[in-house]
mmCIF file of C-alpha atoms in Angstrom:
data_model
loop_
_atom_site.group_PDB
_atom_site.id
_atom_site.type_symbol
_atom_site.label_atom_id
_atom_site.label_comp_id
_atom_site.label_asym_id
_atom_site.label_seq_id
_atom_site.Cartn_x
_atom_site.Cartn_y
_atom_site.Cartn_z
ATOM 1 C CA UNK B 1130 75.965 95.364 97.859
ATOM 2 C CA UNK B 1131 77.453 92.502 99.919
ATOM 3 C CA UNK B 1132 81.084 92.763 100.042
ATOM 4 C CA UNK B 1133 81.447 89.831 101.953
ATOM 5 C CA UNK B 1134 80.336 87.552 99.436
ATOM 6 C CA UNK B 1135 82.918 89.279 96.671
ATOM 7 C CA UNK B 1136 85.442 88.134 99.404
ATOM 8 C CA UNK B 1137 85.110 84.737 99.454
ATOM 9 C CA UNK B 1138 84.359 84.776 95.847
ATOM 10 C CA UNK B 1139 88.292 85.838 96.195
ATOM 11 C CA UNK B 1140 89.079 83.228 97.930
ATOM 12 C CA UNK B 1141 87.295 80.289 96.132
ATOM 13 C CA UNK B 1142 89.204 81.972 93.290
ATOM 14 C CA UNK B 1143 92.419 81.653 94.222
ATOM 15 C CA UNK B 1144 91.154 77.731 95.636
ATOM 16 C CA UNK B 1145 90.706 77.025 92.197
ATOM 17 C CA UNK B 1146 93.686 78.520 90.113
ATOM 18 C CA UNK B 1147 95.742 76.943 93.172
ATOM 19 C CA UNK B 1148 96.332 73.734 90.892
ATOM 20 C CA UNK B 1149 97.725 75.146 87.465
ATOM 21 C CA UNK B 1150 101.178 75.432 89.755
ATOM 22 C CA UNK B 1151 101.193 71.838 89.079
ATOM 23 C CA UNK B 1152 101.373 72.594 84.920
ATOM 24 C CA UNK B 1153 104.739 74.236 85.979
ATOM 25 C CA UNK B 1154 106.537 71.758 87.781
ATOM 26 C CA UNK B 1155 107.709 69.622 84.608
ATOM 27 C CA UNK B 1156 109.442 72.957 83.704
ATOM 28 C CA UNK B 1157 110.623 73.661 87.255
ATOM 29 C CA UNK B 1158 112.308 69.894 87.391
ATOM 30 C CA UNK B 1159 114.185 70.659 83.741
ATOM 31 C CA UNK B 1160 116.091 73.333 85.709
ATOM 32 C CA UNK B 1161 116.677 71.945 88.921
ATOM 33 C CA UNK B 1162 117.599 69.241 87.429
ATOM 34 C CA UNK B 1163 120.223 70.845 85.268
ATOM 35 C CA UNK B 1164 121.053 72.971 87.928
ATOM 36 C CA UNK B 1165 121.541 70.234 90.354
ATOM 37 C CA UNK B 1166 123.934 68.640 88.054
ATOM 38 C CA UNK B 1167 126.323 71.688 87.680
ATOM 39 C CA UNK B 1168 125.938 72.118 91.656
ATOM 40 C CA UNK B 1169 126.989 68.683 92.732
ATOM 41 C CA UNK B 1170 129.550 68.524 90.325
ATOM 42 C CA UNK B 1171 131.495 72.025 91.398
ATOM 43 C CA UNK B 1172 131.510 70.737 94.516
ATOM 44 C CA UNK B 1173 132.540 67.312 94.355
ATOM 45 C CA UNK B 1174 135.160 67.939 91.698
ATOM 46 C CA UNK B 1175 136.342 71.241 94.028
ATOM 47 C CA UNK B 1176 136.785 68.759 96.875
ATOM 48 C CA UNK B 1177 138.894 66.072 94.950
ATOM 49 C CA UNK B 1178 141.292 68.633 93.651
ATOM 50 C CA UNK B 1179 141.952 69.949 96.707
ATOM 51 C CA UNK B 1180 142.181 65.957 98.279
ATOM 52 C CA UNK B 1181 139.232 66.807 100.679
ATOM 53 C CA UNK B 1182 136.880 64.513 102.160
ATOM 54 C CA UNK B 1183 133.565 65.261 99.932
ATOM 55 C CA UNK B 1184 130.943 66.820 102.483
ATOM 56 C CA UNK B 1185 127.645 65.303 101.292
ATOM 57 C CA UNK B 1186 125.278 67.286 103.907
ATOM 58 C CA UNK B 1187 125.432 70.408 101.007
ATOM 59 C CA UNK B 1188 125.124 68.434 98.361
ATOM 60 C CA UNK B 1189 121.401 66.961 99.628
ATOM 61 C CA UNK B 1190 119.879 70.958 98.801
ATOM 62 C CA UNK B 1191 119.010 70.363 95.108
ATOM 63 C CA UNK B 1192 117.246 67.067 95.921
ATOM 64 C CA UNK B 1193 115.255 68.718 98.798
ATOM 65 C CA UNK B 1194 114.487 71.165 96.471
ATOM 66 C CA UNK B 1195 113.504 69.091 93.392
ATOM 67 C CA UNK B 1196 111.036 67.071 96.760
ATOM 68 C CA UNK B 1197 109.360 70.634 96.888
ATOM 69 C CA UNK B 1198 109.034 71.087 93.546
ATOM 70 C CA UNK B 1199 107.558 67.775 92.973
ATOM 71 C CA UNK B 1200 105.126 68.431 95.875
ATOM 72 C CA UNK B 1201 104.972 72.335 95.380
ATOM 73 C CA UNK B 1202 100.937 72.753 95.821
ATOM 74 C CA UNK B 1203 100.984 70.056 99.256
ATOM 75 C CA UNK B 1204 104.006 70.612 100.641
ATOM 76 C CA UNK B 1205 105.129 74.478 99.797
ATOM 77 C CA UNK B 1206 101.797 76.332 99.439
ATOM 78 C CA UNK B 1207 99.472 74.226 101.512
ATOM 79 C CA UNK B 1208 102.050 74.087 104.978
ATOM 80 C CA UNK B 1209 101.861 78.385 104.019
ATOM 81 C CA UNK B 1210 98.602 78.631 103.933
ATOM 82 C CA UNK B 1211 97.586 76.423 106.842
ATOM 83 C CA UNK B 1212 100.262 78.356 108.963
ATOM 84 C CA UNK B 1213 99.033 81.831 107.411
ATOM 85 C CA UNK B 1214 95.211 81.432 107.255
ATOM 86 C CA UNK B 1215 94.797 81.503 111.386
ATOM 87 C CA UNK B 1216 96.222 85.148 111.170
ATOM 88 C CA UNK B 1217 92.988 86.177 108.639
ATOM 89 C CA UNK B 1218 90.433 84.251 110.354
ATOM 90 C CA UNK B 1219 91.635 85.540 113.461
ATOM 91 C CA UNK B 1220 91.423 89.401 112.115
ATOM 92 C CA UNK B 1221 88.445 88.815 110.673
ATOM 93 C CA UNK B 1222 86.282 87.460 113.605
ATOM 94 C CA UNK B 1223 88.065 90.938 115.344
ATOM 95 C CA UNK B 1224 85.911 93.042 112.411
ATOM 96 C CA UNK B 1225 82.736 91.041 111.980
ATOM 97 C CA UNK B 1226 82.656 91.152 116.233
ATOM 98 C CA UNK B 1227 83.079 95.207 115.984
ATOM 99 C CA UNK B 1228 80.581 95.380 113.300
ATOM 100 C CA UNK B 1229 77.837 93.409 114.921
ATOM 101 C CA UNK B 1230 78.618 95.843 117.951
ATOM 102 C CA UNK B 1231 77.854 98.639 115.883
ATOM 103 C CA UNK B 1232 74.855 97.749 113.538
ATOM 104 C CA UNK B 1233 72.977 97.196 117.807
ATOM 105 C CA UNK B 1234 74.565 100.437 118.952
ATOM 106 C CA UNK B 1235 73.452 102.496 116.026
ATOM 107 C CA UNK B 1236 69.871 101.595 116.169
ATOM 108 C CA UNK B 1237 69.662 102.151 119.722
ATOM 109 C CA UNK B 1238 71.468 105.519 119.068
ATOM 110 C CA UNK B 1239 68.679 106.336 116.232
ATOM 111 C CA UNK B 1240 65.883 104.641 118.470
ATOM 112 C CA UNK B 1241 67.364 107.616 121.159
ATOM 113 C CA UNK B 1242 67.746 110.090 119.055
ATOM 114 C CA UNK B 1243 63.958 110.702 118.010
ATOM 115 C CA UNK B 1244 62.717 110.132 120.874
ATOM 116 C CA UNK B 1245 64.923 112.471 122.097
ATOM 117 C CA UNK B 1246 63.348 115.180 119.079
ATOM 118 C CA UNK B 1247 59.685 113.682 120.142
ATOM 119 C CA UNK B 1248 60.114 114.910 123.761
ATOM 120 C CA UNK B 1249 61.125 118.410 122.688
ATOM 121 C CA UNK B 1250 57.957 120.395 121.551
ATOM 122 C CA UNK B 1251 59.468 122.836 119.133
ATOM 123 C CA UNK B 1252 61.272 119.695 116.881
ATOM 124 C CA UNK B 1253 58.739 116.853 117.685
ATOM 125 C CA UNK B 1254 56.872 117.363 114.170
ATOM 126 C CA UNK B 1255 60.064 117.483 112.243
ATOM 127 C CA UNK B 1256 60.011 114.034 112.968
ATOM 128 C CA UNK B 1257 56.526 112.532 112.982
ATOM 129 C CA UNK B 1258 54.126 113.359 110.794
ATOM 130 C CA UNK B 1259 51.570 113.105 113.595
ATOM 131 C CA UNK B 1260 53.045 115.224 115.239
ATOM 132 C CA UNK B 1261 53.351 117.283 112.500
ATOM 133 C CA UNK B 1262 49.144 117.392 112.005
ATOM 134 C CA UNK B 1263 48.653 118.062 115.501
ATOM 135 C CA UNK B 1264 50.466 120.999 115.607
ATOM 136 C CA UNK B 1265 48.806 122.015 112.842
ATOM 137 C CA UNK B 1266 45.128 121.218 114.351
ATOM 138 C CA UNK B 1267 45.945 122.963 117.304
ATOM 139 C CA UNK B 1268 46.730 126.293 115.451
ATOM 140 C CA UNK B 1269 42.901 126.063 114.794
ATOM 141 C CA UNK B 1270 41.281 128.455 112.065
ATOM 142 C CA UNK B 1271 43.702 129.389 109.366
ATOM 143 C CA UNK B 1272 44.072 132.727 108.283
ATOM 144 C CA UNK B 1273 46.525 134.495 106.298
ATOM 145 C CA UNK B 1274 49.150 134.437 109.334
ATOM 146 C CA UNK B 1275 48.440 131.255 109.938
ATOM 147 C CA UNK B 1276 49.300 130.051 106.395
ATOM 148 C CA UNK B 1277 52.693 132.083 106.837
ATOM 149 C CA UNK B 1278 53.323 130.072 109.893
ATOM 150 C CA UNK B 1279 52.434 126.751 108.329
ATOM 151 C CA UNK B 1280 54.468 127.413 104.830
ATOM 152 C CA UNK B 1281 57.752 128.358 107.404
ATOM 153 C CA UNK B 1282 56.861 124.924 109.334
ATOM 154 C CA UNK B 1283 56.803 122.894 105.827
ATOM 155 C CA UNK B 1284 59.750 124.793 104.771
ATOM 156 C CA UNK B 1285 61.875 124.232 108.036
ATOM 157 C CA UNK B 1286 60.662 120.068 108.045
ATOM 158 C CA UNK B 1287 61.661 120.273 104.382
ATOM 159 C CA UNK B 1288 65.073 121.699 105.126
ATOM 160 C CA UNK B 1289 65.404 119.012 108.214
ATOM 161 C CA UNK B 1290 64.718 116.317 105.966
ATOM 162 C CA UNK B 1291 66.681 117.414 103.061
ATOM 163 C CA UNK B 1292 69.591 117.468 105.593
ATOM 164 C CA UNK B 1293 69.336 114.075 106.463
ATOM 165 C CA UNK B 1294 68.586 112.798 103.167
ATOM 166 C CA UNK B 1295 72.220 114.610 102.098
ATOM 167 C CA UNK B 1296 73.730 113.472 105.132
ATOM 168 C CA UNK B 1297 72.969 109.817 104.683
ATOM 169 C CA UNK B 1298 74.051 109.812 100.934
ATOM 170 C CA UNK B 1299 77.457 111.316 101.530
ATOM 171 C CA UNK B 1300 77.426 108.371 104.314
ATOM 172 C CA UNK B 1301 76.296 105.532 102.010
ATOM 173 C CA UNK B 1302 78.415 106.876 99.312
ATOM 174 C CA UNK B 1303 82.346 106.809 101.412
ATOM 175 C CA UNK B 1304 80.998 104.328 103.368
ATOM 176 C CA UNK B 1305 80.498 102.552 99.380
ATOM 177 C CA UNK B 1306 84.194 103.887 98.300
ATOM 178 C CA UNK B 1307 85.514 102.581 102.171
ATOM 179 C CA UNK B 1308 84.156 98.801 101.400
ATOM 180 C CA UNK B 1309 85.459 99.377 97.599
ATOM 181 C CA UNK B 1310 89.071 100.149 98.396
ATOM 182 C CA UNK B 1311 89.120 97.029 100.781
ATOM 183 C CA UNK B 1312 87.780 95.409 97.793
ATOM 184 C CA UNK B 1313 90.475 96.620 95.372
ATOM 185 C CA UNK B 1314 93.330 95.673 98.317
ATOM 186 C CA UNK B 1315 92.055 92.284 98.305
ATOM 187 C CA UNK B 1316 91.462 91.509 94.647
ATOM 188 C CA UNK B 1317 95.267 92.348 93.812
ATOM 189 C CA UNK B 1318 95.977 90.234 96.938
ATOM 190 C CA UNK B 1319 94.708 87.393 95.546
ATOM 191 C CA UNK B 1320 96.529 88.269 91.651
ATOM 192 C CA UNK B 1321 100.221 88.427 93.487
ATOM 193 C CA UNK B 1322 98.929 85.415 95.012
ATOM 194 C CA UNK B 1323 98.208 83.163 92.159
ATOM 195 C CA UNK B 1324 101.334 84.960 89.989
ATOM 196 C CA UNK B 1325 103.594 84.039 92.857
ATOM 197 C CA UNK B 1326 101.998 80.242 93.110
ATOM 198 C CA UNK B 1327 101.888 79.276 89.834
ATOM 199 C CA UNK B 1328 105.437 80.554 88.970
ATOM 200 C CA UNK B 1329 106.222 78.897 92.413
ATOM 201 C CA UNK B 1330 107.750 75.564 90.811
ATOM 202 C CA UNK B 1331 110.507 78.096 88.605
ATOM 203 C CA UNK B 1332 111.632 80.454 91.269
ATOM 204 C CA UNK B 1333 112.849 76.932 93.201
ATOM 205 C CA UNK B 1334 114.174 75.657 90.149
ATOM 206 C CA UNK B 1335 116.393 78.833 89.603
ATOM 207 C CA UNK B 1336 117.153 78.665 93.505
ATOM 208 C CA UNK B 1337 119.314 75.161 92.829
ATOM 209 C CA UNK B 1338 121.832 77.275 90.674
ATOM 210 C CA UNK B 1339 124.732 78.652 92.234
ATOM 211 C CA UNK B 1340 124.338 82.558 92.875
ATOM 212 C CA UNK B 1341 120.547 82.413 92.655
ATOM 213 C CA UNK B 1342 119.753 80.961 96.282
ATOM 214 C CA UNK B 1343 118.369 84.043 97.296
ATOM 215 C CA UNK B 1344 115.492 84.228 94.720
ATOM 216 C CA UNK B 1345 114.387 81.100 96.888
ATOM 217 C CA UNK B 1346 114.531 83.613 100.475
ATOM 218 C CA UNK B 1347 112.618 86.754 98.405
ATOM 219 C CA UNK B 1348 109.838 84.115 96.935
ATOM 220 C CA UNK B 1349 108.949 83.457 100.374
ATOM 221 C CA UNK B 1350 109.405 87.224 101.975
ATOM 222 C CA UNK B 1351 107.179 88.572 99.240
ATOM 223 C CA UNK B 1352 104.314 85.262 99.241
ATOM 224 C CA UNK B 1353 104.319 86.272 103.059
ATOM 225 C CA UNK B 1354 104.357 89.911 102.718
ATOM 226 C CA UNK B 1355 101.323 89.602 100.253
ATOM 227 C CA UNK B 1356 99.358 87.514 102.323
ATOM 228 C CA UNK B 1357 99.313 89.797 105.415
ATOM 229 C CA UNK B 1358 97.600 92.308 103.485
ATOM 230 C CA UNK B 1359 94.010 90.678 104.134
ATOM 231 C CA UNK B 1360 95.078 90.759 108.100
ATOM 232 C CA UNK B 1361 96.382 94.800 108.117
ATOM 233 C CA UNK B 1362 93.423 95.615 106.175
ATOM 234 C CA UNK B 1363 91.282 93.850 108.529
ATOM 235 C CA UNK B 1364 92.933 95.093 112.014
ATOM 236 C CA UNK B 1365 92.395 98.485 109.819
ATOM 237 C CA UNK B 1366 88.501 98.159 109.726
ATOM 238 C CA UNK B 1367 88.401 96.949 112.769
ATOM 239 C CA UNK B 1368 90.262 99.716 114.500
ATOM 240 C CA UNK B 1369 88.355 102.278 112.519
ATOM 241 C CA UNK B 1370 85.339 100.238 113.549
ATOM 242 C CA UNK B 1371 85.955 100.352 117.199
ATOM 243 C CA UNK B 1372 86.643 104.201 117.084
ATOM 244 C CA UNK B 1373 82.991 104.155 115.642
ATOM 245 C CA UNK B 1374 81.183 101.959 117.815
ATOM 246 C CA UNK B 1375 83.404 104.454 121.065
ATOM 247 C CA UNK B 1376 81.750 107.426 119.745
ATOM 248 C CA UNK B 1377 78.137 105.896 119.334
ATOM 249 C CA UNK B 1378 78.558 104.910 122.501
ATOM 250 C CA UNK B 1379 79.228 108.268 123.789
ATOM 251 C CA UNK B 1380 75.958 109.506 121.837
ATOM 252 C CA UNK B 1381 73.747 107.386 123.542
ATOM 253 C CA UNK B 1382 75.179 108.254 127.215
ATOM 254 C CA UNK B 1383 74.462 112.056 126.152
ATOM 255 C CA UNK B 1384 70.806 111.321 124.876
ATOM 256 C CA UNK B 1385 70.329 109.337 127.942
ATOM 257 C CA UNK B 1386 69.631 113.112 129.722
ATOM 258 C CA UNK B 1387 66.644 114.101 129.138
ATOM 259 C CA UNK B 1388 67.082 117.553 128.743
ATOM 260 C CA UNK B 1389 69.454 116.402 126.139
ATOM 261 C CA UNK B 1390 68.602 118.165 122.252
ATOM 262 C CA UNK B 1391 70.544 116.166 119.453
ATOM 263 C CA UNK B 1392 72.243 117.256 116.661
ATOM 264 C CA UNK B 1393 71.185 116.138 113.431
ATOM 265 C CA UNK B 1394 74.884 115.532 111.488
ATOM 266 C CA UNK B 1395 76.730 112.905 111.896
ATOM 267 C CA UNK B 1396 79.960 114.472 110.144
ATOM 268 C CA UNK B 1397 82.414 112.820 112.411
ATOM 269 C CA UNK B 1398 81.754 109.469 110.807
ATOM 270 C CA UNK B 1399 82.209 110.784 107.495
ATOM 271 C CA UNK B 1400 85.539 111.978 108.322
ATOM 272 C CA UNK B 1401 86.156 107.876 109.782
ATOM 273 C CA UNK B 1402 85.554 106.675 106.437
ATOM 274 C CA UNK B 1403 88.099 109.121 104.132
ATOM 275 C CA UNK B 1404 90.518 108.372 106.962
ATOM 276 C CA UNK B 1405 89.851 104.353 106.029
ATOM 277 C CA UNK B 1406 90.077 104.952 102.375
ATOM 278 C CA UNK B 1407 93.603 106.472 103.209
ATOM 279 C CA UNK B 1408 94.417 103.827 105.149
ATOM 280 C CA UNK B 1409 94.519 101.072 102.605
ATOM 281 C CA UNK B 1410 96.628 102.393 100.476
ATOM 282 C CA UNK B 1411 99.129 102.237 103.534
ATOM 283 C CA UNK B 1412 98.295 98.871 103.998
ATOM 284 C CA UNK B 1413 101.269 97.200 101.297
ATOM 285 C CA UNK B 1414 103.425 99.406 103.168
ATOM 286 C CA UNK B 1415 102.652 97.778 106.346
ATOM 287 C CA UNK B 1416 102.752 94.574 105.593
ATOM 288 C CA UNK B 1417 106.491 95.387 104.438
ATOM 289 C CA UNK B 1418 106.923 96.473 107.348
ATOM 290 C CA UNK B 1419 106.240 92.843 108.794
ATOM 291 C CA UNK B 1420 108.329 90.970 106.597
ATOM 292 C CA UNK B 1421 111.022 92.557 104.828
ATOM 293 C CA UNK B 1422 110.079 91.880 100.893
ATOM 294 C CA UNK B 1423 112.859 93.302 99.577
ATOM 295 C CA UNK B 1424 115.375 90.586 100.325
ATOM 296 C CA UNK B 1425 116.127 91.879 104.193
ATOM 297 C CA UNK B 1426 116.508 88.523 105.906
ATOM 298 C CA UNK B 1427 119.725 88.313 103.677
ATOM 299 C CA UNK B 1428 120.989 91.490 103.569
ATOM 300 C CA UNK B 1429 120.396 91.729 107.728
ATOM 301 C CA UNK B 1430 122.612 88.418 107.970
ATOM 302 C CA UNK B 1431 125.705 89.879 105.497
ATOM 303 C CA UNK B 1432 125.113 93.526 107.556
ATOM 304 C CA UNK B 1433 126.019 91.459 110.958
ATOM 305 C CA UNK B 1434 128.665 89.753 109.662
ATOM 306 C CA UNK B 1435 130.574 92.991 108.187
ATOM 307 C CA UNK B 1436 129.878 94.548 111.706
ATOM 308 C CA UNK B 1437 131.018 91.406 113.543
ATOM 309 C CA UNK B 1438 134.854 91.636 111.169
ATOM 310 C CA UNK B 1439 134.609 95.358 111.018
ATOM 311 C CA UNK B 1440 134.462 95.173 114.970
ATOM 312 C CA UNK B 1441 137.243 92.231 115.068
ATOM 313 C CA UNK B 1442 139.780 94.192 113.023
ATOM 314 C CA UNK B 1443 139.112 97.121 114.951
ATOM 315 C CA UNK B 1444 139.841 95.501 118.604
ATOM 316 C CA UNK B 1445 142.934 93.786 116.584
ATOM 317 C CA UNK B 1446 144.492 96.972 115.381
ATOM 318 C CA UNK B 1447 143.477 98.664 118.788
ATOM 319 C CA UNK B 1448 145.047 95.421 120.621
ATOM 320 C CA UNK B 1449 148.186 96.085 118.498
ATOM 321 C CA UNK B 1450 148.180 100.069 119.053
ATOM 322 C CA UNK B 1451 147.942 99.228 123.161
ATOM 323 C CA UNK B 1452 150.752 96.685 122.673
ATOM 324 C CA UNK B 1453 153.418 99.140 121.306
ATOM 325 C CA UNK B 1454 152.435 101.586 123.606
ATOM 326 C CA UNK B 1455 152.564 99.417 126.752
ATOM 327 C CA UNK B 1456 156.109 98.238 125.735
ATOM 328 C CA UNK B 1457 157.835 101.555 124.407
ATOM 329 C CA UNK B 1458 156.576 102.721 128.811
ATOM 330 C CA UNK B 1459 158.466 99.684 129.510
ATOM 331 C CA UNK B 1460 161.236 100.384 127.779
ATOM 332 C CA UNK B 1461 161.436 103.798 128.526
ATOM 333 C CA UNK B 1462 161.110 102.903 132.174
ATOM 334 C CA UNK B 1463 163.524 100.048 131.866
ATOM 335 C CA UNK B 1464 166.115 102.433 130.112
ATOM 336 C CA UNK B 1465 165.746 104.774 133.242
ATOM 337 C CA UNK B 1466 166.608 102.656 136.010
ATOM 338 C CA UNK B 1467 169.581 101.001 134.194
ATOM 339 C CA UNK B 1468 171.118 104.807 133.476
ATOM 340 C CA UNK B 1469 170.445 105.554 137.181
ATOM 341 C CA UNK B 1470 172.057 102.337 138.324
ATOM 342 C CA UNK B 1471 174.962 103.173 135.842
ATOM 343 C CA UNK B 1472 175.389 106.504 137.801
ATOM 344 C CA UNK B 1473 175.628 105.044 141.111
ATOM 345 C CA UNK B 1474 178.399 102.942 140.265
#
């Protein structure tokens, strides 16, 4: 099966279904534009009861955001994706790289490998079959011990092969559930994706009303958080890619000796591809990690600002706290001489 192609059938998918934003932007300019009104209005009212100048600068938001809306699939999602889409190309030349890396290494590894069985006598017909025959021809007549002998030889190739027939399908099969999770990781990629584009146009609509400018800061922590789940999972195969290709390498150094004998299971790179499966289930996680979806970027800004006036009040009360001390020593002091001076007269 060729994952790749069920990739970029991913992404033409989410090329195409990029447009029906636009069916949402009538909507998205009902509320702005309702919003706007209320928003402008507070404010310049606010300022003329108060006999203010009327600051304009704030007022230009809901028209900015009303030029996004307008523009949402040009302006919004295609100056995100054109920033954004380096990042997954970049990851995934860093997997297709390792990959090609291993698919040579491997078959020079196998390549090694039975020649490495076809140099030892005792396991050279597990491998060949004509090496098989000429052990067999050199036995010459067969008699009854003879036929014991060959029936354990058949048995032991049998249980050789059989080995590596089991081997290979546990291999193909997590190596199948490995390429399937990355699968699953990027199909709901691409569903948060088109939920969050097409409903793009309504979450800036919202964001012109007063109290609901942050929906505006989460739309864009969680598009971005989603996004960098194609690049995590991608560093992730590549990583566990590169571990791979480290310990083929090592094989073929060791069946470079020639008195070298190989062992037939390959167990370690089973254990590569739960580890992967594991993995990508992480891989939301990480890209949380990255960009705070959860509304950080505002809740970072309101934590500085508490610790910037908690640490103000602090230093004031302190400064007030050193000021009675210093002048009740003063006093004291003062009170001191004037009694001693008192005395002398």
């Amino acid at each position: 099966m060729d994952f790749a192609s069920l990739h970029e059938l991913l992404r033409s998918t989410y090329d195409e279904m990029m447009p029906l934003c636009a069916q949402m932007t009538g909507i998205a300019k009902g509320i702005a534009g309702l919003g706007a009104l209320f928003y402008i209005a507070l404010r310049v009212w606010a300022s003329i009861a108060r006999a203010e100048a009327i600051d304009v600068f704030p007022l230009l938001r809901p028209f900015v955001l009303g030029f996004c809306i307008m523009f949402f699939p040009t302006v919004v999602l295609g100056t995100m994706n054109a920033v954004l889409s380096p990042v997954v190309q970049g990851t995934e030349s860093m997997v297709h790289q390792q990959e090609t890396n291993l698919a040579e290494l491997t078959a020079k590894r196998n390549r090694l490998q039975e020649e490495a069985y076809l140099r030892n006598p005792e396991t050279a017909y597990l491998v060949s079959n004509e090496k098989f025959d000429q052990k067999i021809e050199e036995m010459g007549i067969i008699g009854p011990e003879d036929a014991v002998t060959i029936a354990g030889m058949y048995a032991e190739r049998a249980a050789y092969q059989t080995k590596q027939w089991v081997m290979k399908m546990v291999h193909d099969l997590l190596e199948l559930l490995f390429h399937a999770a990355g699968l699953i990781i990027d199909t709901l990629r691409t569903f948060i994706l088109i939920v969050l584009a097409i409903l793009g146009p309504i979450v800036f609509g919202i964001a012109v009303w007063d109290g609901l400018s942050g929906s505006l800061t989460a739309w864009f922590s969680r598009y971005i958080s989603v996004y960098l789940w194609l690049p995590v999972s991608s560093i992730l195969t590549a990583l566990l890619t590169k571990i791979q290709v480290l310990m083929v390498q090592k094989d073929i150094e060791a069946l470079s000796d020639p008195n070298y004998l190989p062992d037939s299971g390959t167990w370690y790179y089973i254990v590569f591809f739960l580890i992967g499966i594991v993995g990508y289930f992480c891989v939301p996680t990480v890209a949380g990690w990255i960009i705070e979806a959860g509304g950080g970027i505002g809740s970072y800004g309101r934590n500085v600002n508490q610790a910037a006036q908690r640490g103000a009040q602090s230093a004031y009360t302190g400064g007030r706290y050193a000021a009675a001390g210093a002048g009740s020593v003063i006093g004291n002091v003062g009170g001191r001489i004037k009694g001693a001076l008192l005395k002398g007269k």
